[in-house]
mmCIF file of C-alpha atoms in Angstrom:
data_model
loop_
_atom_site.group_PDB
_atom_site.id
_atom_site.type_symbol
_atom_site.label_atom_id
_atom_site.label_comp_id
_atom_site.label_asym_id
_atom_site.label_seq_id
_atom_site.Cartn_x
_atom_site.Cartn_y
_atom_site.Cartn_z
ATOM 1 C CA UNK A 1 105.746 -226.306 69.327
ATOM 2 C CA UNK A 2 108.157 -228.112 71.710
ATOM 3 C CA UNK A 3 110.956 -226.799 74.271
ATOM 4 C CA UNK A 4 113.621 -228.390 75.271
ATOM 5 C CA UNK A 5 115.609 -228.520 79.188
ATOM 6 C CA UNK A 6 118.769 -230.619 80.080
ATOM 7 C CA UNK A 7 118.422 -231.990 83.423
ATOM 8 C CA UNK A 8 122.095 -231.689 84.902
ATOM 9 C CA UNK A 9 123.912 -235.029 86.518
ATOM 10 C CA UNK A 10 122.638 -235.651 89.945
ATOM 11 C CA UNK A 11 119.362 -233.638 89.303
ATOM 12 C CA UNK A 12 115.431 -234.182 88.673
ATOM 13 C CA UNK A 13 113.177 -232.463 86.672
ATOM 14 C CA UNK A 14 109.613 -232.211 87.569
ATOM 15 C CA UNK A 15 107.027 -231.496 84.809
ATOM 16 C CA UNK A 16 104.170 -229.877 85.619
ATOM 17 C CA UNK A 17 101.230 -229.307 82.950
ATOM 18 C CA UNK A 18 99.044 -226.230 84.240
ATOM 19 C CA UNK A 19 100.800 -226.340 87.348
ATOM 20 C CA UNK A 20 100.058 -229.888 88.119
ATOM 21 C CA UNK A 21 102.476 -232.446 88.300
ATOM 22 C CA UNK A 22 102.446 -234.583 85.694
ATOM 23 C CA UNK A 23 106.003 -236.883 85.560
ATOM 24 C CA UNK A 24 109.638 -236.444 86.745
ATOM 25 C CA UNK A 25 112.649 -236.789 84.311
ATOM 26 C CA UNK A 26 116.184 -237.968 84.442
ATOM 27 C CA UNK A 27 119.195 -236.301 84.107
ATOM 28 C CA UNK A 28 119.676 -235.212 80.098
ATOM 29 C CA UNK A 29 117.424 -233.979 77.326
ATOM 30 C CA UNK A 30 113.902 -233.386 78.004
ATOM 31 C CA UNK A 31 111.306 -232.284 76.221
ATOM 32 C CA UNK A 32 107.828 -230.132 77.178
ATOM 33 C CA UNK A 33 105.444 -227.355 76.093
ATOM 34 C CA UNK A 34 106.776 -224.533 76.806
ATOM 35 C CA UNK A 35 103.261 -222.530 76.941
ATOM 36 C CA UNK A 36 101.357 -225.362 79.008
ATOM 37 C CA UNK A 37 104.308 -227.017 81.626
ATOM 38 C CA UNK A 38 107.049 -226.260 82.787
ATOM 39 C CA UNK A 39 110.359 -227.749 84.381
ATOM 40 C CA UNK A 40 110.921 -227.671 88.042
ATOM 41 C CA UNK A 41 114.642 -228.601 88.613
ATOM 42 C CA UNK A 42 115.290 -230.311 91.784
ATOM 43 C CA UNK A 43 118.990 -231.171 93.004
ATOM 44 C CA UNK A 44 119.858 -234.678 94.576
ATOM 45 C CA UNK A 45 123.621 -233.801 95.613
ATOM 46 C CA UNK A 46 124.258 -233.449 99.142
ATOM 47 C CA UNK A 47 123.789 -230.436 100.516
ATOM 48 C CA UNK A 48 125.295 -228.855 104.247
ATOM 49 C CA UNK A 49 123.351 -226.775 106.139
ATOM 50 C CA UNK A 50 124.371 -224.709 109.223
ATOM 51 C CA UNK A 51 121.993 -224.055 112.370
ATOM 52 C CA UNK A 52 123.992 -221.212 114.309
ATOM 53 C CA UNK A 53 123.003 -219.714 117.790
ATOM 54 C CA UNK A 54 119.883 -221.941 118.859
ATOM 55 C CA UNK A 55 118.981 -221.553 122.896
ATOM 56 C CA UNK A 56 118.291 -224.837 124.767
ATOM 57 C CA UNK A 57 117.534 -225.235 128.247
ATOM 58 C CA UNK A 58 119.149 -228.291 130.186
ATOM 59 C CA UNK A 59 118.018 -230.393 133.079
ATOM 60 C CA UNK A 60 119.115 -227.924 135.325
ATOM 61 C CA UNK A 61 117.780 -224.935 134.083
ATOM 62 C CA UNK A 62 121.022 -223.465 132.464
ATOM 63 C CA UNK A 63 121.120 -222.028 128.814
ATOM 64 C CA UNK A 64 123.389 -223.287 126.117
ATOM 65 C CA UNK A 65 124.126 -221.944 123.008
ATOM 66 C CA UNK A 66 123.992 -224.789 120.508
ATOM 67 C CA UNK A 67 125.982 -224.491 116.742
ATOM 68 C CA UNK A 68 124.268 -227.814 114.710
ATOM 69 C CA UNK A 69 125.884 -228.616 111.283
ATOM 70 C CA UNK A 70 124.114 -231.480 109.121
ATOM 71 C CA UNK A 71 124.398 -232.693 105.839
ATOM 72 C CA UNK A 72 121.012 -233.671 103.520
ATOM 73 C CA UNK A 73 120.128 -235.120 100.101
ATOM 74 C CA UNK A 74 116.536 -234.612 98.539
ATOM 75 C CA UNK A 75 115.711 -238.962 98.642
ATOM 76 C CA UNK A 76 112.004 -238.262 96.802
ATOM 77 C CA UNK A 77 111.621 -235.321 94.711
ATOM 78 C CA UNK A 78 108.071 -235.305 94.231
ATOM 79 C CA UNK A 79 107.293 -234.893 98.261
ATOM 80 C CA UNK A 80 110.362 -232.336 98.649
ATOM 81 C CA UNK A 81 108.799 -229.872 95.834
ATOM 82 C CA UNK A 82 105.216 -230.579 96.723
ATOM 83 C CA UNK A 83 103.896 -232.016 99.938
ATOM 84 C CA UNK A 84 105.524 -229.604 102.486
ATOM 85 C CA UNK A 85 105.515 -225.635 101.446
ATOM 86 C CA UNK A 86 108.955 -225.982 102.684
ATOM 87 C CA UNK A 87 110.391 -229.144 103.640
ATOM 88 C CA UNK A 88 113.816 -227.721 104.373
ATOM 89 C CA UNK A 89 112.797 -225.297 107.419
ATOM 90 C CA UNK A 90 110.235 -228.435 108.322
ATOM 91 C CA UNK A 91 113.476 -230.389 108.959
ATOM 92 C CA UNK A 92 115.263 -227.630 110.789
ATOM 93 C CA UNK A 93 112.382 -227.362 113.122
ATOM 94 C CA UNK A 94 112.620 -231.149 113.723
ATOM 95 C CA UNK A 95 115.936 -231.442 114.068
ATOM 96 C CA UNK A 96 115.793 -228.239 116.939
ATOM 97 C CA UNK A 97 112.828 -229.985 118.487
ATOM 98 C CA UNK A 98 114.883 -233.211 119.142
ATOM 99 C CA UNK A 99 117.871 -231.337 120.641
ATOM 100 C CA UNK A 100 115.926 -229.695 122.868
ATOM 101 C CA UNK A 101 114.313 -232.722 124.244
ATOM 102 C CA UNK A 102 118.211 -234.426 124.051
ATOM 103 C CA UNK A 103 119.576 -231.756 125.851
ATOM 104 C CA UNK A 104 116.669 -230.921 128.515
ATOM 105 C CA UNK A 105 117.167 -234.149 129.707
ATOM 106 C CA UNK A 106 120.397 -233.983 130.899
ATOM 107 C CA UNK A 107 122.109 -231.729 132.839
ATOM 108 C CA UNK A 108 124.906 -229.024 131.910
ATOM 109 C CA UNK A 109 128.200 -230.832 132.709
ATOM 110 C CA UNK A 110 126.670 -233.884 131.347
ATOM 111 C CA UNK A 111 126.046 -232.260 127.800
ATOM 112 C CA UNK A 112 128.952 -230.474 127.565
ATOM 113 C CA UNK A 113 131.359 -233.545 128.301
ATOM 114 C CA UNK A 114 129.096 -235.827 125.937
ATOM 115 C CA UNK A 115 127.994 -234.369 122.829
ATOM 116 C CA UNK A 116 129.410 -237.302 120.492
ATOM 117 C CA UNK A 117 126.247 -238.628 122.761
ATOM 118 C CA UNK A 118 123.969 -236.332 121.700
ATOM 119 C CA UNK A 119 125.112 -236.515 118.130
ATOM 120 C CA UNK A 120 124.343 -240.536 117.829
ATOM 121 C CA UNK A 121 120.617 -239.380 119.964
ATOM 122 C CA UNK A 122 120.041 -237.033 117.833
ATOM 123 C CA UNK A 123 120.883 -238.792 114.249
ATOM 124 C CA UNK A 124 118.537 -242.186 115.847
ATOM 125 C CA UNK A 125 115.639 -239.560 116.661
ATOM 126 C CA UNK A 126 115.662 -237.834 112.926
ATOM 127 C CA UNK A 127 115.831 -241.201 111.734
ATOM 128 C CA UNK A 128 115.028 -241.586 107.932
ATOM 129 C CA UNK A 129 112.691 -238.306 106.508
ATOM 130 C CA UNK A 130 111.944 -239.474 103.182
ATOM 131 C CA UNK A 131 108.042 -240.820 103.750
ATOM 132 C CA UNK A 132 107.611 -237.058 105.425
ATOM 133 C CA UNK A 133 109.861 -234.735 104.383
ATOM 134 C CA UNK A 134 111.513 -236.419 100.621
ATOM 135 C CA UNK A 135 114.773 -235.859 102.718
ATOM 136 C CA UNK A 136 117.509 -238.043 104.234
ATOM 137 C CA UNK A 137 119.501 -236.840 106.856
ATOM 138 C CA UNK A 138 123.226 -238.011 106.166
ATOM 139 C CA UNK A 139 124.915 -236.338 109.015
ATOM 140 C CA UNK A 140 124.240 -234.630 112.103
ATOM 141 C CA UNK A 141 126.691 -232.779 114.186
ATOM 142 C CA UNK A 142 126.770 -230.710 117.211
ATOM 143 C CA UNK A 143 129.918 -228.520 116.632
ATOM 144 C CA UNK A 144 129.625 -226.043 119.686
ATOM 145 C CA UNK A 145 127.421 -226.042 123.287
ATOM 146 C CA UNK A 146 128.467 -222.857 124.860
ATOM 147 C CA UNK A 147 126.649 -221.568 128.006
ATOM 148 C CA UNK A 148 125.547 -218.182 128.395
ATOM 149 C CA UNK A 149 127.829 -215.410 129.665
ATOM 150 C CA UNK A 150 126.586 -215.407 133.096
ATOM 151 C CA UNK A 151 126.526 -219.214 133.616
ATOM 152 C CA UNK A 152 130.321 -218.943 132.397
ATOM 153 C CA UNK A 153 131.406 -216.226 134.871
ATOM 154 C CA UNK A 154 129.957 -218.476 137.173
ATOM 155 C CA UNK A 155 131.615 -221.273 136.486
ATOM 156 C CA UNK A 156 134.875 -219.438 136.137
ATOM 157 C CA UNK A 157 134.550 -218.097 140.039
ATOM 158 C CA UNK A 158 133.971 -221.733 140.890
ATOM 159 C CA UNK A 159 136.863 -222.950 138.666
ATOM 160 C CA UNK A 160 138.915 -220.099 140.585
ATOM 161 C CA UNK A 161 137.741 -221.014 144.107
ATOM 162 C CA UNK A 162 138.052 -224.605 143.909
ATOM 163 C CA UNK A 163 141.626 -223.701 142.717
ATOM 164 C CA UNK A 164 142.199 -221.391 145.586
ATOM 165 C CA UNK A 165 140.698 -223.525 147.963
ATOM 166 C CA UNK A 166 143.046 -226.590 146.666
ATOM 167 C CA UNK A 167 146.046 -224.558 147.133
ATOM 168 C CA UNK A 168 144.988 -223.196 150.133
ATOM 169 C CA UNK A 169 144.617 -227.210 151.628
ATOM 170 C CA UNK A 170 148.057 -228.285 149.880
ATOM 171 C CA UNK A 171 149.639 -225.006 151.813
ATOM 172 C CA UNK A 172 148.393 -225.907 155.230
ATOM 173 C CA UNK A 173 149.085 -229.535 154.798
ATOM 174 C CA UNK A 174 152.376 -229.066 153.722
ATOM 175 C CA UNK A 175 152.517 -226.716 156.646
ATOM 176 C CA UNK A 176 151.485 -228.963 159.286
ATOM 177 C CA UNK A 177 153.919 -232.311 157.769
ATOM 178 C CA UNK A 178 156.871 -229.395 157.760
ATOM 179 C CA UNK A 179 155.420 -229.001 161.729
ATOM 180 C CA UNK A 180 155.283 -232.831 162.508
ATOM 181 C CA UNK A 181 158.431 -233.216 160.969
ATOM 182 C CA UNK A 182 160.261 -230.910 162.990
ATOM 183 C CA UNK A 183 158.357 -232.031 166.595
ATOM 184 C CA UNK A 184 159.623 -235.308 165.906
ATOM 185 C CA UNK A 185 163.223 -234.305 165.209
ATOM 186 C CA UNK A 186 163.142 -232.584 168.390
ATOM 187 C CA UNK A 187 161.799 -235.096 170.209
ATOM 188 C CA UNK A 188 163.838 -237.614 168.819
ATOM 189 C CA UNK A 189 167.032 -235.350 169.517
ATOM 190 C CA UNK A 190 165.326 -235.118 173.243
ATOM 191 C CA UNK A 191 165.190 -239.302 173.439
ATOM 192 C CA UNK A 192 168.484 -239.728 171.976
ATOM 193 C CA UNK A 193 170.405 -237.114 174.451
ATOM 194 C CA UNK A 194 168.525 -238.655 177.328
ATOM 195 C CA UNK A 195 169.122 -242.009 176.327
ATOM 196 C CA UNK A 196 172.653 -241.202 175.733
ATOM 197 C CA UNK A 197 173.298 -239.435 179.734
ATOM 198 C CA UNK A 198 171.492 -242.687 180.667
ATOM 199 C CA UNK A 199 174.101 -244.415 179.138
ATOM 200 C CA UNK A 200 176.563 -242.941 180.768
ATOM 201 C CA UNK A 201 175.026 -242.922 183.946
ATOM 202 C CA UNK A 202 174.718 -246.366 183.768
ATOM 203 C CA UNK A 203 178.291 -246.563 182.219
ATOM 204 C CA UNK A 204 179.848 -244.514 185.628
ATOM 205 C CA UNK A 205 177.937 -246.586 187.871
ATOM 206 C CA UNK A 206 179.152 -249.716 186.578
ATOM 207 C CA UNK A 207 182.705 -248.199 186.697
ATOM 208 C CA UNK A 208 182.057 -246.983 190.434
ATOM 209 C CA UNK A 209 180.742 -250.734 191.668
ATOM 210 C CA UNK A 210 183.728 -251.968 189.689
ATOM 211 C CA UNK A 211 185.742 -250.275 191.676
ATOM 212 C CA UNK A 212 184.369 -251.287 194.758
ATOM 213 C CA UNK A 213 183.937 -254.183 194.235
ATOM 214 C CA UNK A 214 187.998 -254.836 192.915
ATOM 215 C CA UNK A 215 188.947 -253.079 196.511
ATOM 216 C CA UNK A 216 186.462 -255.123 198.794
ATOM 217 C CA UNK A 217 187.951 -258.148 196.743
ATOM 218 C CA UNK A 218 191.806 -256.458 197.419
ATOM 219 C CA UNK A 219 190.957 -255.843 201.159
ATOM 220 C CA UNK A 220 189.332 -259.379 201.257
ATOM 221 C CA UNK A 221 192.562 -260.605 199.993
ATOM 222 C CA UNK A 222 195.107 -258.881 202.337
ATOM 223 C CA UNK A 223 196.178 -260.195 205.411
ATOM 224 C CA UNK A 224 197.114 -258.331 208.872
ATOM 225 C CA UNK A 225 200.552 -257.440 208.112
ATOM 226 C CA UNK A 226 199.386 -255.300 205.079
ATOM 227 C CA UNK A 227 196.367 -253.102 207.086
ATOM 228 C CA UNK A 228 199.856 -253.003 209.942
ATOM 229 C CA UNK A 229 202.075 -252.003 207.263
ATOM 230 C CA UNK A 230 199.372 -249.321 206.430
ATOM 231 C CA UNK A 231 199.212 -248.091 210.124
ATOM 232 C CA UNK A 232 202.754 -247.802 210.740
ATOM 233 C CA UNK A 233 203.029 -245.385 207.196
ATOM 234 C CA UNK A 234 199.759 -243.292 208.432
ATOM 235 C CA UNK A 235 202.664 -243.113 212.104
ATOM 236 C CA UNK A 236 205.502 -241.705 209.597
ATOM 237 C CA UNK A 237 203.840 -239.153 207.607
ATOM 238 C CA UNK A 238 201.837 -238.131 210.981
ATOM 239 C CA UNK A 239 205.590 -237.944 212.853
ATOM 240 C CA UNK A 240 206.862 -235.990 209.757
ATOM 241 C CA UNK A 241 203.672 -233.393 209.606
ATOM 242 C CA UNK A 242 202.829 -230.119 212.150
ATOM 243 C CA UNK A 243 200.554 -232.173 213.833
ATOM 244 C CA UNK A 244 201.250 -232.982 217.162
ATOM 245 C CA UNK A 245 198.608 -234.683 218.967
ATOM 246 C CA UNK A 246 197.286 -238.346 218.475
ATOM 247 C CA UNK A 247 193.708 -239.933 219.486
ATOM 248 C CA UNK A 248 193.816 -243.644 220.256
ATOM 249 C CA UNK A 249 192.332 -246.067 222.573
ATOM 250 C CA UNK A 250 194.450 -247.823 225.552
ATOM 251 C CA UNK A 251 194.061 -251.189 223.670
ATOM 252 C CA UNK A 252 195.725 -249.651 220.154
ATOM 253 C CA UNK A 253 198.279 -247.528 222.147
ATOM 254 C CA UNK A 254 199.672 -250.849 223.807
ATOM 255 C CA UNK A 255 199.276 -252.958 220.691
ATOM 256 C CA UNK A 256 200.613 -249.987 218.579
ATOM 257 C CA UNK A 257 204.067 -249.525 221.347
ATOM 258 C CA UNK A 258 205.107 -253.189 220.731
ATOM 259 C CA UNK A 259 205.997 -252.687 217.184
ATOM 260 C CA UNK A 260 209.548 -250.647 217.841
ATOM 261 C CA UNK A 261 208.901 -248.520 214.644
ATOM 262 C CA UNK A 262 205.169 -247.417 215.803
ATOM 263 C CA UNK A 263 207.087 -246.808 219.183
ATOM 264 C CA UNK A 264 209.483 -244.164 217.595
ATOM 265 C CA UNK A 265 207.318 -242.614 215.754
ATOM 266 C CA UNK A 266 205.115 -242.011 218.901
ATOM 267 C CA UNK A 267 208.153 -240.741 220.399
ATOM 268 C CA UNK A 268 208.969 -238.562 217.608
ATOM 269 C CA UNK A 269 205.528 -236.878 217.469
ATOM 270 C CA UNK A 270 205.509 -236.587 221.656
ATOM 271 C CA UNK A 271 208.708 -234.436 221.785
ATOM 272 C CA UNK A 272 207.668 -231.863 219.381
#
């Protein structure tokens, strides 16, 4: 008496007489006895598997959740079913035993800014599994590295402190520029108003030898009769003022009594 088992597309069956293996079959019709083998069914598709919440330790001692995603196809049937017990966990262990070497060598800002890094380690140190395991590795992926809570409330207070502590630097040194600004307007306000009255100290002076020296060039110029002319006018307006009493030497009264104008003045002032 014969049985009779379709292998589905993309499958194997493995026939095992008295629980020994005795031949694998393609996908389609295949035939055994039912009372002395049997058909182990083993499925060559690809298949995803998800490694959720594994611990690793980095370089400098902080802890990192890790969530791994990879992707797997059964490459030798025969060593899948019966030379590991289970070669699915066997690979899981692997592939955890690699990222913790990956990831203890490095430190935590290092694995968390690199793990497209890690991904192409870790893919090279799985390498092909089919001589151990019957399984090929397709793709390996590291979709999350989270540290643990404390290590993040760490890192938060530092995030916030280096924040305060930036502000704090941009306050004072915008502080101490709005300072320097202001010094230097006032001391160039102080330069410019003293330059300025130097100016113009310099600007009178030159008026004030100007003038000088245009009356030392007048006087220079004038001859005797002017400085007499002068003389006999200071006479009038003495003769015509309240005054009444004249100071002169013996050699300008006689010179001054031969001019006949000088001489009535005199007169005038010495009978009031």
């Amino acid at each position: 008496m014969f049985g009779f088992k379709v292998v589905r597309q993309n499958h194997v069956g493995l026939i095992e007489t008295l629980g020994k293996y005795r031949r694998e079959v393609d996908a389609g019709l295949s035939f055994y006895v039912p009372m002395f083998q049997k058909v182990r069914i083993v499925d060559l598709a690809m298949i995803p598997l998800s490694l959720k919440g594994y611990s690793v330790i980095t370089k400098d001692n902080a802890e990192v959740q890790t969530n791994v995603t990879l992707n797997y196809h059964v490459t030798d049937a025969r060593k899948f079913e019966y030379e590991n017990s289970n070669s699915v966990e066997s690979m899981v262990q692997l592939v955890r035993g690699h990222l913790h070497d990956i990831i203890g060598k490095i430190d935590l800002n290092e694995a968390l800014g690199s793990t497209s890094k890690i991904n192409a380690d870790l893919a090279n140190a799985i390498g092909d599994l089919t001589n151990t395991y019957g399984i090929k590795v397709d793709r390996v992926n590291i979709d999350e590295l989270k540290p643990s809570a404390s290590i993040t409330e760490s890192m938060e207070k530092q995030i916030r402190a280096d924040r305060e502590k930036t502000a704090a630097i941009a306050k004072a040194n915008g502080e101490a520029r709005s300072i320097e600004i202001e010094t230097k307007a006032r001391n160039d306000a102080t330069v410019s108003t003293a330059k300025a009255q130097a100016e113009a100290t310099i600007a009178r002076a030159d008026a004030k030898a100007y003038e000088i020296k245009k009356l030392n060039d007048m006087l220079a110029s004038a001859d005797s009769k002017y400085f007499t002319d002068q003389q006999i006018q200071a006479f009038a307006d003495l003769a015509n003022s309240a005054a009444n009493t004249v100071v002169m030497s013996k050699e300008d009264i006689g010179k001054y009594s031969e001019i006949p104008v000088t001489a009535q003045v005199m007169n005038q002032i010495s009978n009031k």
